[in-house]
Structures are given as structure tokens and as C-alpha cells.
């Protein structure tokens, strides 16, 4: 391509020379009929080429005479492909009248129209524009004496609708340059200006130059100065310097600068396939001698990349030699990866039309040092790179290649030998302490991975074609040590995975195998991977078999299947299985459930992943179903249907960590989910759920769980059905939770099994609950929860203990609430048998109840007509009915007003105002510090109800005025007192296990 431009320049010069020669030679022969033959003979003798003037010849006589020649032809040598070297439709030569009268030719202007100049090369280094040997006089000096013709000081040359053609040897496409309009002006006898507009390969071209005199351009006795700009759409080249000098070997010395919006703007102009690119600039000082081109002070930019340096290109009998150095202060890889061909008509290379390696040594020798101070990939700084490239004697050598990157170092050597019979390539590389965790973060990958690696690599192969190279390639990668872990701010968190030894091997293009050994925490790791050959890996449309097996301590992983290439995306299917003793062996944060086993069929179709035939078991729990992951949308979208016979939450959960579990807000905003779940039974200690079903939808950080329903039960009995919904919104600064649940047909007879409830189908208990909360963790949400439970017109009937055949009926409204994690408050109001009552209670917080241990405060007040009972103190969890301490207050007009609480009739005595301390111990109930008034008399003392024997016993000491009672009463076998215990006592005994049930 460079030679084409050289010949185009020579063609332009030659065209101008022909015009001047014709003007000076043909001027004396202006009488057409007389002198046509003389004109043709004289011009043919001067150029040693036949010249024909087939059109009219005329001369206009005026103050500025004009000689007009039409249809002028200059013949080619016999070997040329075309008959004519030059032709012109019309040639006008304007002469100065004064010098003409003195018999001196001074040309003021030349106008050329419809001209064609065909420059052609032939065999044996021939061309059609060389007329004589260099030792003979030139065409111009021989045809006309130098003192006979001159160009006017302010002369000009006009060219219209002309073109220059160039045909190289051996024959290729003919290069065609159109000159739509050209103007060459000589403002004085030392300078000339060139302004040309035309087209080259259908691309507009414009040239603006200032040079020396026109006549000096043909003698080259002195350096010819030149300065100007060549421009086309989106690109330009500026030059300044000098061309040619008779007493010097220097062909030219130019300061050149090329600028472009992108490289591809030159594609139409140069008929090549330059890629698209960021804006580009290249400048340098170019000095050309017959055998050497020196490029000094090179500087350039390509987008964010910049380079500098110098090159020397030497041409000799043995070929071309390029030497020098190039330095990049910054090299942006994105600037290079953006170099995508925009107008390529060549089909993409494939193994069906394999890429040929050079069959012989390159026609040049290269010795080049390249240094990159900063190798960039976007915002990531990959480090520094340097290498020395050598090409010569049929060999390409890159040695040494050195790189410093992400805390590590790398050294490599690449040799490609093109000597027959086949090309040989060898690569050796050594990498030490490369922190690939930092590399992944810099490249936008996993942000929490940490690790470093050391490895050695050797690879060698041979072949003249790419398939031959792949079929012969042998690769050995030996890993010396690799660590893998996750970044953690705590210093005690170590690196969980260490790869002590590993290898990747390919023997003569065979299957790729990888083997690794190491440790994961305290467990031994063994890994093996096998796939297809290199030729299959490089061939589109092939199927790659894949086999992976791994052992981590007591865990075993196997995956077998295939990957399919050839489409726009990689597809395939894998059968995966995993089994082991305990999940906690994989990660200490996982529950210690086991044994476990799972299997699934994983299929990839484009951007969708399907998990089918999923089956798993973790201890007593099982889960099966299907799952699809779609990555075509802005956020990954998961859909699935899962079923389970049993989920044992006591094995899968970790109660000590649950309250501090963070709400995964960031993860919830990154993925969309739609799931349907059916679980036959969920076990959670004594409280279980049967027939649990729900649908869950997660979109843009909002989780909606709807159609939740199931049955609450223990190991023996059901407590009732529930249904509801809730929503967790993680789009807010602080996540929020809200929802509602309804409890239908509450089986209160199972909650209080010692109470003789009757008419259960007629006395249905339903409860409605609403809840809301905010917080970053489950603990935060419990501490800020607002819960309200309502029950309207609740009705139950039960038999008192003893000889009471008529059941008692209780009708009441119920409300239980807590606000922003505060105390639990209970409100009940209704009728107990025939007595109206109002009950109010305030206890500890929801968090204290869920912790199910320690002291739990309680304040209770019962109001009935003409009397009240108050209890205040604390219960001891997890068994509130077995351990408590309560301060009691009883006030009323008559003790019989509290008759409804007992199975027996209380004495008709009053008024009363009594206080005391009630405690529960392992032997019974104790009332101490009893004091107050009863029927107008002061009362004090203590009473104990012993329940640890075969029959209850009452022991106490009461003092009323001056009478002291001190006795132990043991009821007789047939005494009704034995069966007439308080209804509160009966209910209390039934609630003994409530603390543990609610865990």
C-alpha cells in the first residue's frame, strides 16, 4: 500500500512534467496542416515514445497567446497492457507575449482537461515511466535549452476531470485516482501552491500544499521544501519538511502527523479492513535514505492509550530489518478490544477453513523492545508489562516477557520456529504470588473472594495449520500452591481452601484433564475434571463431554453430562449428586444435620437454567421439585415448585443465631422469585405444622407470601387451622414486615386437657391477628413488633371438678396486643357462668417470651361485681406454672362474690381486704405475709397447700384478733374438699407446658 502511494506521487509529478514538455516542445509548431507531422516527430524523438496529436491544433493570437492541442496521445512500451501511457482530450498552454517576441518561452498557465495517465510495472523491474538511463541527459534538458523555457513568476496550472491509474506487477487491481479540479499556482520563482480535490476509491480527497518552485521539482538540485495537509472524511495528515537533494542520499525529511476520528474512516480510502476505534493520532520525524527509513520522536494516542519511541527500517539485499523501542505510559485494553472490523467482507475463520500458520520465515528481521508502564482494563490497573520481540532466521522469539500484577510477578518465553517441515511453537511461563482475589475485584467479579496462586506452565505443538497445531499440542500446568477464601474483617478468620498441588494436562491434543489436592478448613480436598480434546474445544458445533468428581472430607460431589457449542450461547446438561455425613462439615455455619444427599438434572438453554428431578434428604427432612433460573431479564428470575413430606426444623435451624440473622436486603433486590411450596409436616419440637402450603413472590426487593395455610399440632393433638399472608419490603432504608393470620377452630380442649370442655362443635373459637415491624435483623423486628390478636364473642363450656353435673359457660371478648416491642397486654370482658367480669393483664415483651427463659413479669387484675383480685410479680420461664412469685390483693363486700372461681361454696363473710405473697415451689403453693381485714377483724398469717403427696394437705397459721389457729388438715378419703380445688389451680396445672410449647 505504501508503494502505491509512492507511485501515485510519481504519477502526479510525471503528469505535470508531461504538460510542461508538451508546452515547450510543441509551441513552435502551431500551424496544424504544415507542422502536425513535425510536432509529432519532434515530440516522439524527445520522449523516445510515439506521440500522436489526433485532434485539431490551433493558436489564438492576442496579448496572451494560447496554444490548443486536442486528443494528444503518448504511447506505452510494447510490453505494457494498455496502448497509451498518457492521453488528454484538451491541452491549453497560455504564453507571455513579451518573452515570446524575444524568442523566449514563458508559460503563464496550462489548462488540462480529460487527461489520463496510466503508470504500470512489468517483469524484470521494468516500468513504463522511465524513458532514459540516469547517465543520459533528461527529457527536459534535451528537448529544450534551460535558458529557453521558464515558468512565469505568477504562472498557474489548471487540471479538470482527469485521473491517474497505477497497475503493479504482478497484476492486481488497478488503482484509480480522480482529480476533479486542481490548481497549481507559482506566486514567485521560488514557491508554488498545490490545491487538488478528487476521489480515491470513492472517498473524497483534498490536498493543500506549499512547495518550492515547479521547475526545481524536476531538477532536485536542492532540497524541495513542502508543507501541507492531505484530508479525507474523518481523517487528515499534515507534513512539513523537504524532499530530494542532488548531493545527498536523503530522499526526504518530513515531520508527519496523522489524526482521525477512528481508524475505520480510512477503510474506503485504502480499501482495507481497519477496525473501528477511539480517536487516533500518530506523529513522528521521518527521514528516508535509499536503504533506511528512520522514525524518530514517535508519539501517538489511541483513545486513552499513548505511546512513544523510535523505529529504524533498513532495506537490504537480504531483506528488511526493523529495530527500535516502543514505550506505552498507559495501554488501555478496551482501546484494543474495540478494534472490531466494520467492513470486513471476509468470512470468519473456522476449522473448516483453518487458519494457516506462516509456512516459511517472515520476510523481515525484527528486534523490538516494548514496555507498558500501566496496562489498563477499564478502571482496573493490571500492572506493568515488558517484552523483547525478535524475528529472524525463520523464528519468532518473545523473550523475556515480564509482568508485575496484583502483588505477583510473571515471566514467560514464547518461541515459534517456522523452519520446514512444520512450524514449532513453545511457551514457558512462571507466575508467583498472584493475588487473583484482588484481580477479580478489579475486573468487577466476586467482591469477597481472597486468594493467591503460584503455577508453572509449559506448552508446545507443531503444524502448518491450526487443526494440526491443536492435535499436536501438549500442555502441562503445574500448580504449586493456591489459596481460596472470603474476605473477612476479623483477623481470626483464616483462608478456608488451600490447593497444595494441582495439574492440568493435555497430551498431543488429547482430552483435557485436571487433578487437584488440597484442604478445606480441616478436611482433605480431592478434585478431578475431564473433558474433550483441544480440537473439539476449538470447533464450533461440537458436543463436549464433562465429568467432575470431588471429595471434601466426608462429602462427595459428582457431575456428568455435556456442553453443546455452535449456537449463540453455550448449552448443555449435567446430572449432579452430592452426599455426605453432616452439612456442618461443608461449612461450620451450616446446621449439623445428616446424613444428607441430593441429586438433580441441570440443563442450560440460552440464558435459562433448569433444575429438574431435584430430590434431597437432610437428616429427617426431605425436599423435591423443579426450579428454573432465567437470566434474560434485568434481574435473574427464579420459578419453582417444591414438595416435602417432612421438614424437621429442629435439625435444620440454629436457634442461637436466628434472632441475629440479618434481613438480606441487597440480595432480595437483586433477584425475582416465584415459588409454590407444599409441606406435609413441619416439626419444631412440641409445636408442629401439618399441611403447610404457600406461594411466595419476590420482585424488586418486595417479598409477598400469600395463601399460607396449615394446621398447628403437637405430637398427639391438633390445636387449630390457620391461614394468612405477609409482606417483607426490603426496598426501604429499614426493611418492614406486615401481615395477618387467622386461627380457625382453635382446639382449646387440647391446650387445657385437664379441663372438661363440652359442646365443642357448638362453641367454636376463632382468632384474628395482625402484625407489623421494622428492622435490619430478626431480633430488631421482634423488638419493634406490633401485634394485635382479637376474638369476639368467644364461648366455651366446661365441667367443674367434683360433683357438678351442670357445665359452666364463659362468654367473652378477647384482645392481646403489643406495640413496638413493648409489654404484652391482654384484655378480656364477658360473663363467667352468671357473673360478669373484666380481666386485664400486662406481661413482659415479645422478645422475653420468645427467649423462654428467666424472669417474666406479670400484672393481672380481675374485676367482678362487688370484688376484685390483683396479682403482680413474675413467672419463671420456661415453666411459668411451676415456678412463680406473685403479690395478691383481694377486696370485696363478701367472699362469696368470688364463688364462681371455685368448685365449692365460699363462706358468707365480708367485707374483705387481704394481701399476701403467693409462690410456687416443688412441694406446692405457699401464701405468706397474709394480712388485712375480714368481716371487720384483722387477719394475718400464712397458708401452704402441699401437693407432693398422695393427697393434698393444707398447713398454715392464721391469727384473727386474739385467736390463733395452727393446724395441719388432711382431708379424709371421702371428703369433698379433696376434689374441690380452685378452677385457677386446675387451669394452672394445664398450662405447665405452655412455655416449652411456644419455643
JSON list of N, CA and C in Angstrom, two decimals, residues 485-543:
[
{"chain": "A", "resi": 485, "resn": "UNK", "atom": "N", "xyz": [-10.44, -18.19, 49.65]},
{"chain": "A", "resi": 485, "resn": "UNK", "atom": "CA", "xyz": [-11.25, -17.87, 50.82]},
{"chain": "A", "resi": 485, "resn": "UNK", "atom": "C", "xyz": [-12.11, -16.66, 50.55]},
{"chain": "A", "resi": 486, "resn": "UNK", "atom": "N", "xyz": [-12.68, -16.14, 51.64]},
{"chain": "A", "resi": 486, "resn": "UNK", "atom": "CA", "xyz": [-13.54, -14.97, 51.55]},
{"chain": "A", "resi": 486, "resn": "UNK", "atom": "C", "xyz": [-13.00, -13.90, 52.47]},
{"chain": "A", "resi": 487, "resn": "UNK", "atom": "N", "xyz": [-13.05, -12.66, 51.99]},
{"chain": "A", "resi": 487, "resn": "UNK", "atom": "CA", "xyz": [-12.57, -11.55, 52.81]},
{"chain": "A", "resi": 487, "resn": "UNK", "atom": "C", "xyz": [-13.43, -11.42, 54.05]},
{"chain": "A", "resi": 488, "resn": "UNK", "atom": "N", "xyz": [-12.78, -11.20, 55.20]},
{"chain": "A", "resi": 488, "resn": "UNK", "atom": "CA", "xyz": [-13.47, -11.10, 56.48]},
{"chain": "A", "resi": 488, "resn": "UNK", "atom": "C", "xyz": [-12.72, -10.10, 57.33]},
{"chain": "A", "resi": 489, "resn": "UNK", "atom": "N", "xyz": [-13.44, -9.16, 57.98]},
{"chain": "A", "resi": 489, "resn": "UNK", "atom": "CA", "xyz": [-12.74, -8.15, 58.78]},
{"chain": "A", "resi": 489, "resn": "UNK", "atom": "C", "xyz": [-12.09, -8.71, 60.04]},
{"chain": "A", "resi": 490, "resn": "UNK", "atom": "N", "xyz": [-12.50, -9.91, 60.47]},
{"chain": "A", "resi": 490, "resn": "UNK", "atom": "CA", "xyz": [-11.94, -10.45, 61.71]},
{"chain": "A", "resi": 490, "resn": "UNK", "atom": "C", "xyz": [-10.62, -11.13, 61.41]},
{"chain": "A", "resi": 491, "resn": "UNK", "atom": "N", "xyz": [-9.58, -10.84, 62.20]},
{"chain": "A", "resi": 491, "resn": "UNK", "atom": "CA", "xyz": [-8.26, -11.41, 61.90]},
{"chain": "A", "resi": 491, "resn": "UNK", "atom": "C", "xyz": [-8.20, -12.91, 62.10]},
{"chain": "A", "resi": 492, "resn": "UNK", "atom": "N", "xyz": [-9.11, -13.47, 62.94]},
{"chain": "A", "resi": 492, "resn": "UNK", "atom": "CA", "xyz": [-9.02, -14.90, 63.19]},
{"chain": "A", "resi": 492, "resn": "UNK", "atom": "C", "xyz": [-9.61, -15.74, 62.07]},
{"chain": "A", "resi": 493, "resn": "UNK", "atom": "N", "xyz": [-10.31, -15.07, 61.13]},
{"chain": "A", "resi": 493, "resn": "UNK", "atom": "CA", "xyz": [-10.90, -15.80, 60.01]},
{"chain": "A", "resi": 493, "resn": "UNK", "atom": "C", "xyz": [-9.81, -16.20, 59.03]},
{"chain": "A", "resi": 494, "resn": "UNK", "atom": "N", "xyz": [-9.51, -17.47, 58.95]},
{"chain": "A", "resi": 494, "resn": "UNK", "atom": "CA", "xyz": [-8.44, -17.92, 58.08]},
{"chain": "A", "resi": 494, "resn": "UNK", "atom": "C", "xyz": [-8.94, -18.21, 56.67]},
{"chain": "A", "resi": 495, "resn": "UNK", "atom": "N", "xyz": [-8.02, -18.60, 55.79]},
{"chain": "A", "resi": 495, "resn": "UNK", "atom": "CA", "xyz": [-8.36, -18.97, 54.42]},
{"chain": "A", "resi": 495, "resn": "UNK", "atom": "C", "xyz": [-8.86, -20.40, 54.42]},
{"chain": "A", "resi": 496, "resn": "UNK", "atom": "N", "xyz": [-10.12, -20.65, 54.04]},
{"chain": "A", "resi": 496, "resn": "UNK", "atom": "CA", "xyz": [-10.68, -22.00, 54.22]},
{"chain": "A", "resi": 496, "resn": "UNK", "atom": "C", "xyz": [-10.16, -23.02, 53.23]},
{"chain": "A", "resi": 497, "resn": "UNK", "atom": "N", "xyz": [-9.72, -22.61, 52.01]},
{"chain": "A", "resi": 497, "resn": "UNK", "atom": "CA", "xyz": [-9.30, -23.58, 50.99]},
{"chain": "A", "resi": 497, "resn": "UNK", "atom": "C", "xyz": [-7.85, -23.34, 50.63]},
{"chain": "A", "resi": 498, "resn": "UNK", "atom": "N", "xyz": [-7.07, -24.39, 50.64]},
{"chain": "A", "resi": 498, "resn": "UNK", "atom": "CA", "xyz": [-5.67, -24.33, 50.21]},
{"chain": "A", "resi": 498, "resn": "UNK", "atom": "C", "xyz": [-5.45, -25.46, 49.21]},
{"chain": "A", "resi": 499, "resn": "UNK", "atom": "N", "xyz": [-5.07, -25.09, 47.98]},
{"chain": "A", "resi": 499, "resn": "UNK", "atom": "CA", "xyz": [-4.76, -26.09, 46.95]},
{"chain": "A", "resi": 499, "resn": "UNK", "atom": "C", "xyz": [-3.25, -26.31, 46.99]},
{"chain": "A", "resi": 500, "resn": "UNK", "atom": "N", "xyz": [-2.86, -27.44, 47.58]},
{"chain": "A", "resi": 500, "resn": "UNK", "atom": "CA", "xyz": [-1.43, -27.70, 47.78]},
{"chain": "A", "resi": 500, "resn": "UNK", "atom": "C", "xyz": [-0.75, -28.15, 46.49]},
{"chain": "A", "resi": 501, "resn": "UNK", "atom": "N", "xyz": [-1.48, -28.87, 45.67]},
{"chain": "A", "resi": 501, "resn": "UNK", "atom": "CA", "xyz": [-0.87, -29.37, 44.43]},
{"chain": "A", "resi": 501, "resn": "UNK", "atom": "C", "xyz": [-1.97, -29.60, 43.41]},
{"chain": "A", "resi": 502, "resn": "UNK", "atom": "N", "xyz": [-1.70, -29.22, 42.17]},
{"chain": "A", "resi": 502, "resn": "UNK", "atom": "CA", "xyz": [-2.67, -29.42, 41.11]},
{"chain": "A", "resi": 502, "resn": "UNK", "atom": "C", "xyz": [-2.00, -29.43, 39.76]},
{"chain": "A", "resi": 503, "resn": "UNK", "atom": "N", "xyz": [-2.70, -29.97, 38.78]},
{"chain": "A", "resi": 503, "resn": "UNK", "atom": "CA", "xyz": [-2.12, -30.02, 37.44]},
{"chain": "A", "resi": 503, "resn": "UNK", "atom": "C", "xyz": [-3.24, -30.03, 36.41]},
{"chain": "A", "resi": 504, "resn": "UNK", "atom": "N", "xyz": [-2.93, -29.45, 35.26]},
{"chain": "A", "resi": 504, "resn": "UNK", "atom": "CA", "xyz": [-3.79, -29.52, 34.08]},
{"chain": "A", "resi": 504, "resn": "UNK", "atom": "C", "xyz": [-2.93, -30.05, 32.94]},
{"chain": "A", "resi": 505, "resn": "UNK", "atom": "N", "xyz": [-3.42, -31.10, 32.28]},
{"chain": "A", "resi": 505, "resn": "UNK", "atom": "CA", "xyz": [-2.59, -31.75, 31.29]},
{"chain": "A", "resi": 505, "resn": "UNK", "atom": "C", "xyz": [-3.37, -32.03, 30.02]},
{"chain": "A", "resi": 506, "resn": "UNK", "atom": "N", "xyz": [-2.66, -31.84, 28.91]},
{"chain": "A", "resi": 506, "resn": "UNK", "atom": "CA", "xyz": [-3.14, -32.23, 27.58]},
{"chain": "A", "resi": 506, "resn": "UNK", "atom": "C", "xyz": [-1.95, -32.88, 26.87]},
{"chain": "A", "resi": 507, "resn": "UNK", "atom": "N", "xyz": [-2.13, -34.09, 26.38]},
{"chain": "A", "resi": 507, "resn": "UNK", "atom": "CA", "xyz": [-1.05, -34.80, 25.72]},
{"chain": "A", "resi": 507, "resn": "UNK", "atom": "C", "xyz": [-1.39, -34.99, 24.26]},
{"chain": "A", "resi": 508, "resn": "UNK", "atom": "N", "xyz": [-0.61, -34.33, 23.40]},
{"chain": "A", "resi": 508, "resn": "UNK", "atom": "CA", "xyz": [-0.76, -34.43, 21.95]},
{"chain": "A", "resi": 508, "resn": "UNK", "atom": "C", "xyz": [-2.20, -34.20, 21.52]},
{"chain": "A", "resi": 509, "resn": "UNK", "atom": "N", "xyz": [-2.77, -33.13, 22.02]},
{"chain": "A", "resi": 509, "resn": "UNK", "atom": "CA", "xyz": [-4.12, -32.74, 21.61]},
{"chain": "A", "resi": 509, "resn": "UNK", "atom": "C", "xyz": [-5.22, -33.58, 22.18]},
{"chain": "A", "resi": 510, "resn": "UNK", "atom": "N", "xyz": [-4.93, -34.47, 23.13]},
{"chain": "A", "resi": 510, "resn": "UNK", "atom": "CA", "xyz": [-5.94, -35.37, 23.67]},
{"chain": "A", "resi": 510, "resn": "UNK", "atom": "C", "xyz": [-6.87, -34.68, 24.66]},
{"chain": "A", "resi": 511, "resn": "UNK", "atom": "N", "xyz": [-7.64, -35.46, 25.42]},
{"chain": "A", "resi": 511, "resn": "UNK", "atom": "CA", "xyz": [-8.59, -34.89, 26.37]},
{"chain": "A", "resi": 511, "resn": "UNK", "atom": "C", "xyz": [-7.89, -34.02, 27.42]},
{"chain": "A", "resi": 512, "resn": "UNK", "atom": "N", "xyz": [-8.61, -33.00, 27.87]},
{"chain": "A", "resi": 512, "resn": "UNK", "atom": "CA", "xyz": [-8.10, -32.11, 28.91]},
{"chain": "A", "resi": 512, "resn": "UNK", "atom": "C", "xyz": [-8.47, -32.70, 30.27]},
{"chain": "A", "resi": 513, "resn": "UNK", "atom": "N", "xyz": [-7.49, -32.90, 31.12]},
{"chain": "A", "resi": 513, "resn": "UNK", "atom": "CA", "xyz": [-7.75, -33.44, 32.46]},
{"chain": "A", "resi": 513, "resn": "UNK", "atom": "C", "xyz": [-7.13, -32.50, 33.49]},
{"chain": "A", "resi": 514, "resn": "UNK", "atom": "N", "xyz": [-7.79, -32.39, 34.64]},
{"chain": "A", "resi": 514, "resn": "UNK", "atom": "CA", "xyz": [-7.29, -31.56, 35.73]},
{"chain": "A", "resi": 514, "resn": "UNK", "atom": "C", "xyz": [-7.45, -32.34, 37.02]},
{"chain": "A", "resi": 515, "resn": "UNK", "atom": "N", "xyz": [-6.40, -32.35, 37.82]},
{"chain": "A", "resi": 515, "resn": "UNK", "atom": "CA", "xyz": [-6.37, -33.04, 39.11]},
{"chain": "A", "resi": 515, "resn": "UNK", "atom": "C", "xyz": [-5.85, -32.07, 40.14]},
{"chain": "A", "resi": 516, "resn": "UNK", "atom": "N", "xyz": [-6.48, -32.04, 41.32]},
{"chain": "A", "resi": 516, "resn": "UNK", "atom": "CA", "xyz": [-6.04, -31.13, 42.38]},
{"chain": "A", "resi": 516, "resn": "UNK", "atom": "C", "xyz": [-6.22, -31.79, 43.73]},
{"chain": "A", "resi": 517, "resn": "UNK", "atom": "N", "xyz": [-5.31, -31.43, 44.63]},
{"chain": "A", "resi": 517, "resn": "UNK", "atom": "CA", "xyz": [-5.37, -31.91, 46.02]},
{"chain": "A", "resi": 517, "resn": "UNK", "atom": "C", "xyz": [-5.10, -30.74, 46.94]},
{"chain": "A", "resi": 518, "resn": "UNK", "atom": "N", "xyz": [-5.82, -30.72, 48.05]},
{"chain": "A", "resi": 518, "resn": "UNK", "atom": "CA", "xyz": [-5.64, -29.63, 48.99]},
{"chain": "A", "resi": 518, "resn": "UNK", "atom": "C", "xyz": [-6.42, -29.86, 50.26]},
{"chain": "A", "resi": 519, "resn": "UNK", "atom": "N", "xyz": [-6.82, -28.75, 50.89]},
{"chain": "A", "resi": 519, "resn": "UNK", "atom": "CA", "xyz": [-7.54, -28.83, 52.15]},
{"chain": "A", "resi": 519, "resn": "UNK", "atom": "C", "xyz": [-8.60, -27.75, 52.19]},
{"chain": "A", "resi": 520, "resn": "UNK", "atom": "N", "xyz": [-9.75, -28.09, 52.77]},
{"chain": "A", "resi": 520, "resn": "UNK", "atom": "CA", "xyz": [-10.81, -27.14, 53.03]},
{"chain": "A", "resi": 520, "resn": "UNK", "atom": "C", "xyz": [-11.04, -27.14, 54.53]},
{"chain": "A", "resi": 521, "resn": "UNK", "atom": "N", "xyz": [-10.65, -26.02, 55.17]},
{"chain": "A", "resi": 521, "resn": "UNK", "atom": "CA", "xyz": [-10.62, -25.94, 56.62]},
{"chain": "A", "resi": 521, "resn": "UNK", "atom": "C", "xyz": [-9.80, -27.12, 57.14]},
{"chain": "A", "resi": 522, "resn": "UNK", "atom": "N", "xyz": [-10.42, -28.04, 57.84]},
{"chain": "A", "resi": 522, "resn": "UNK", "atom": "CA", "xyz": [-9.67, -29.18, 58.36]},
{"chain": "A", "resi": 522, "resn": "UNK", "atom": "C", "xyz": [-9.87, -30.45, 57.54]},
{"chain": "A", "resi": 523, "resn": "UNK", "atom": "N", "xyz": [-10.56, -30.33, 56.40]},
{"chain": "A", "resi": 523, "resn": "UNK", "atom": "CA", "xyz": [-10.89, -31.51, 55.61]},
{"chain": "A", "resi": 523, "resn": "UNK", "atom": "C", "xyz": [-10.01, -31.58, 54.36]},
{"chain": "A", "resi": 524, "resn": "UNK", "atom": "N", "xyz": [-9.72, -32.80, 53.94]},
{"chain": "A", "resi": 524, "resn": "UNK", "atom": "CA", "xyz": [-8.94, -33.04, 52.72]},
{"chain": "A", "resi": 524, "resn": "UNK", "atom": "C", "xyz": [-9.83, -32.86, 51.49]},
{"chain": "A", "resi": 525, "resn": "UNK", "atom": "N", "xyz": [-9.27, -32.25, 50.44]},
{"chain": "A", "resi": 525, "resn": "UNK", "atom": "CA", "xyz": [-10.00, -32.00, 49.20]},
{"chain": "A", "resi": 525, "resn": "UNK", "atom": "C", "xyz": [-9.29, -32.72, 48.06]},
{"chain": "A", "resi": 526, "resn": "UNK", "atom": "N", "xyz": [-10.06, -33.47, 47.28]},
{"chain": "A", "resi": 526, "resn": "UNK", "atom": "CA", "xyz": [-9.57, -34.09, 46.05]},
{"chain": "A", "resi": 526, "resn": "UNK", "atom": "C", "xyz": [-10.53, -33.73, 44.93]},
{"chain": "A", "resi": 527, "resn": "UNK", "atom": "N", "xyz": [-9.98, -33.29, 43.81]},
{"chain": "A", "resi": 527, "resn": "UNK", "atom": "CA", "xyz": [-10.80, -32.82, 42.69]},
{"chain": "A", "resi": 527, "resn": "UNK", "atom": "C", "xyz": [-10.25, -33.39, 41.39]},
{"chain": "A", "resi": 528, "resn": "UNK", "atom": "N", "xyz": [-11.17, -33.82, 40.51]},
{"chain": "A", "resi": 528, "resn": "UNK", "atom": "CA", "xyz": [-10.77, -34.30, 39.19]},
{"chain": "A", "resi": 528, "resn": "UNK", "atom": "C", "xyz": [-11.79, -33.84, 38.17]},
{"chain": "A", "resi": 529, "resn": "UNK", "atom": "N", "xyz": [-11.30, -33.32, 37.03]},
{"chain": "A", "resi": 529, "resn": "UNK", "atom": "CA", "xyz": [-12.15, -32.85, 35.94]},
{"chain": "A", "resi": 529, "resn": "UNK", "atom": "C", "xyz": [-11.61, -33.42, 34.64]},
{"chain": "A", "resi": 530, "resn": "UNK", "atom": "N", "xyz": [-12.50, -33.87, 33.78]},
{"chain": "A", "resi": 530, "resn": "UNK", "atom": "CA", "xyz": [-12.10, -34.39, 32.47]},
{"chain": "A", "resi": 530, "resn": "UNK", "atom": "C", "xyz": [-13.11, -33.93, 31.43]},
{"chain": "A", "resi": 531, "resn": "UNK", "atom": "N", "xyz": [-12.59, -33.56, 30.26]},
{"chain": "A", "resi": 531, "resn": "UNK", "atom": "CA", "xyz": [-13.46, -33.13, 29.17]},
{"chain": "A", "resi": 531, "resn": "UNK", "atom": "C", "xyz": [-12.84, -33.58, 27.85]},
{"chain": "A", "resi": 532, "resn": "UNK", "atom": "N", "xyz": [-13.24, -32.97, 26.75]},
{"chain": "A", "resi": 532, "resn": "UNK", "atom": "CA", "xyz": [-12.87, -33.44, 25.43]},
{"chain": "A", "resi": 532, "resn": "UNK", "atom": "C", "xyz": [-11.50, -32.92, 25.01]},
{"chain": "A", "resi": 533, "resn": "UNK", "atom": "N", "xyz": [-11.15, -33.16, 23.74]},
{"chain": "A", "resi": 533, "resn": "UNK", "atom": "CA", "xyz": [-9.84, -32.77, 23.22]},
{"chain": "A", "resi": 533, "resn": "UNK", "atom": "C", "xyz": [-9.82, -31.29, 22.85]},
{"chain": "A", "resi": 534, "resn": "UNK", "atom": "N", "xyz": [-8.63, -30.77, 22.63]},
{"chain": "A", "resi": 534, "resn": "UNK", "atom": "CA", "xyz": [-8.48, -29.37, 22.25]},
{"chain": "A", "resi": 534, "resn": "UNK", "atom": "C", "xyz": [-9.13, -29.06, 20.91]},
{"chain": "A", "resi": 535, "resn": "UNK", "atom": "N", "xyz": [-9.05, -29.98, 19.97]},
{"chain": "A", "resi": 535, "resn": "UNK", "atom": "CA", "xyz": [-9.63, -29.73, 18.66]},
{"chain": "A", "resi": 535, "resn": "UNK", "atom": "C", "xyz": [-11.14, -29.62, 18.76]},
{"chain": "A", "resi": 536, "resn": "UNK", "atom": "N", "xyz": [-11.76, -30.43, 19.64]},
{"chain": "A", "resi": 536, "resn": "UNK", "atom": "CA", "xyz": [-13.21, -30.31, 19.85]},
{"chain": "A", "resi": 536, "resn": "UNK", "atom": "C", "xyz": [-13.55, -29.04, 20.59]},
{"chain": "A", "resi": 537, "resn": "UNK", "atom": "N", "xyz": [-12.71, -28.65, 21.55]},
{"chain": "A", "resi": 537, "resn": "UNK", "atom": "CA", "xyz": [-12.97, -27.41, 22.28]},
{"chain": "A", "resi": 537, "resn": "UNK", "atom": "C", "xyz": [-12.91, -26.20, 21.36]},
{"chain": "A", "resi": 538, "resn": "UNK", "atom": "N", "xyz": [-12.10, -26.28, 20.29]},
{"chain": "A", "resi": 538, "resn": "UNK", "atom": "CA", "xyz": [-11.95, -25.15, 19.37]},
{"chain": "A", "resi": 538, "resn": "UNK", "atom": "C", "xyz": [-12.88, -25.23, 18.17]},
{"chain": "A", "resi": 539, "resn": "UNK", "atom": "N", "xyz": [-13.65, -26.32, 18.05]},
{"chain": "A", "resi": 539, "resn": "UNK", "atom": "CA", "xyz": [-14.52, -26.49, 16.89]},
{"chain": "A", "resi": 539, "resn": "UNK", "atom": "C", "xyz": [-15.95, -26.12, 17.24]},
{"chain": "A", "resi": 540, "resn": "UNK", "atom": "N", "xyz": [-16.52, -25.11, 16.61]},
{"chain": "A", "resi": 540, "resn": "UNK", "atom": "CA", "xyz": [-17.92, -24.77, 16.88]},
{"chain": "A", "resi": 540, "resn": "UNK", "atom": "C", "xyz": [-18.86, -25.90, 16.48]},
{"chain": "A", "resi": 541, "resn": "UNK", "atom": "N", "xyz": [-19.95, -26.02, 17.25]},
{"chain": "A", "resi": 541, "resn": "UNK", "atom": "CA", "xyz": [-20.95, -27.01, 16.92]},
{"chain": "A", "resi": 541, "resn": "UNK", "atom": "C", "xyz": [-20.69, -28.40, 17.47]},
{"chain": "A", "resi": 542, "resn": "UNK", "atom": "N", "xyz": [-19.62, -28.57, 18.25]},
{"chain": "A", "resi": 542, "resn": "UNK", "atom": "CA", "xyz": [-19.31, -29.88, 18.81]},
{"chain": "A", "resi": 542, "resn": "UNK", "atom": "C", "xyz": [-19.91, -30.03, 20.20]},
{"chain": "A", "resi": 543, "resn": "UNK", "atom": "N", "xyz": [-20.01, -31.27, 20.64]},
{"chain": "A", "resi": 543, "resn": "UNK", "atom": "CA", "xyz": [-20.52, -31.59, 21.97]},
{"chain": "A", "resi": 543, "resn": "UNK", "atom": "C", "xyz": [-19.35, -31.96, 22.86]}
]
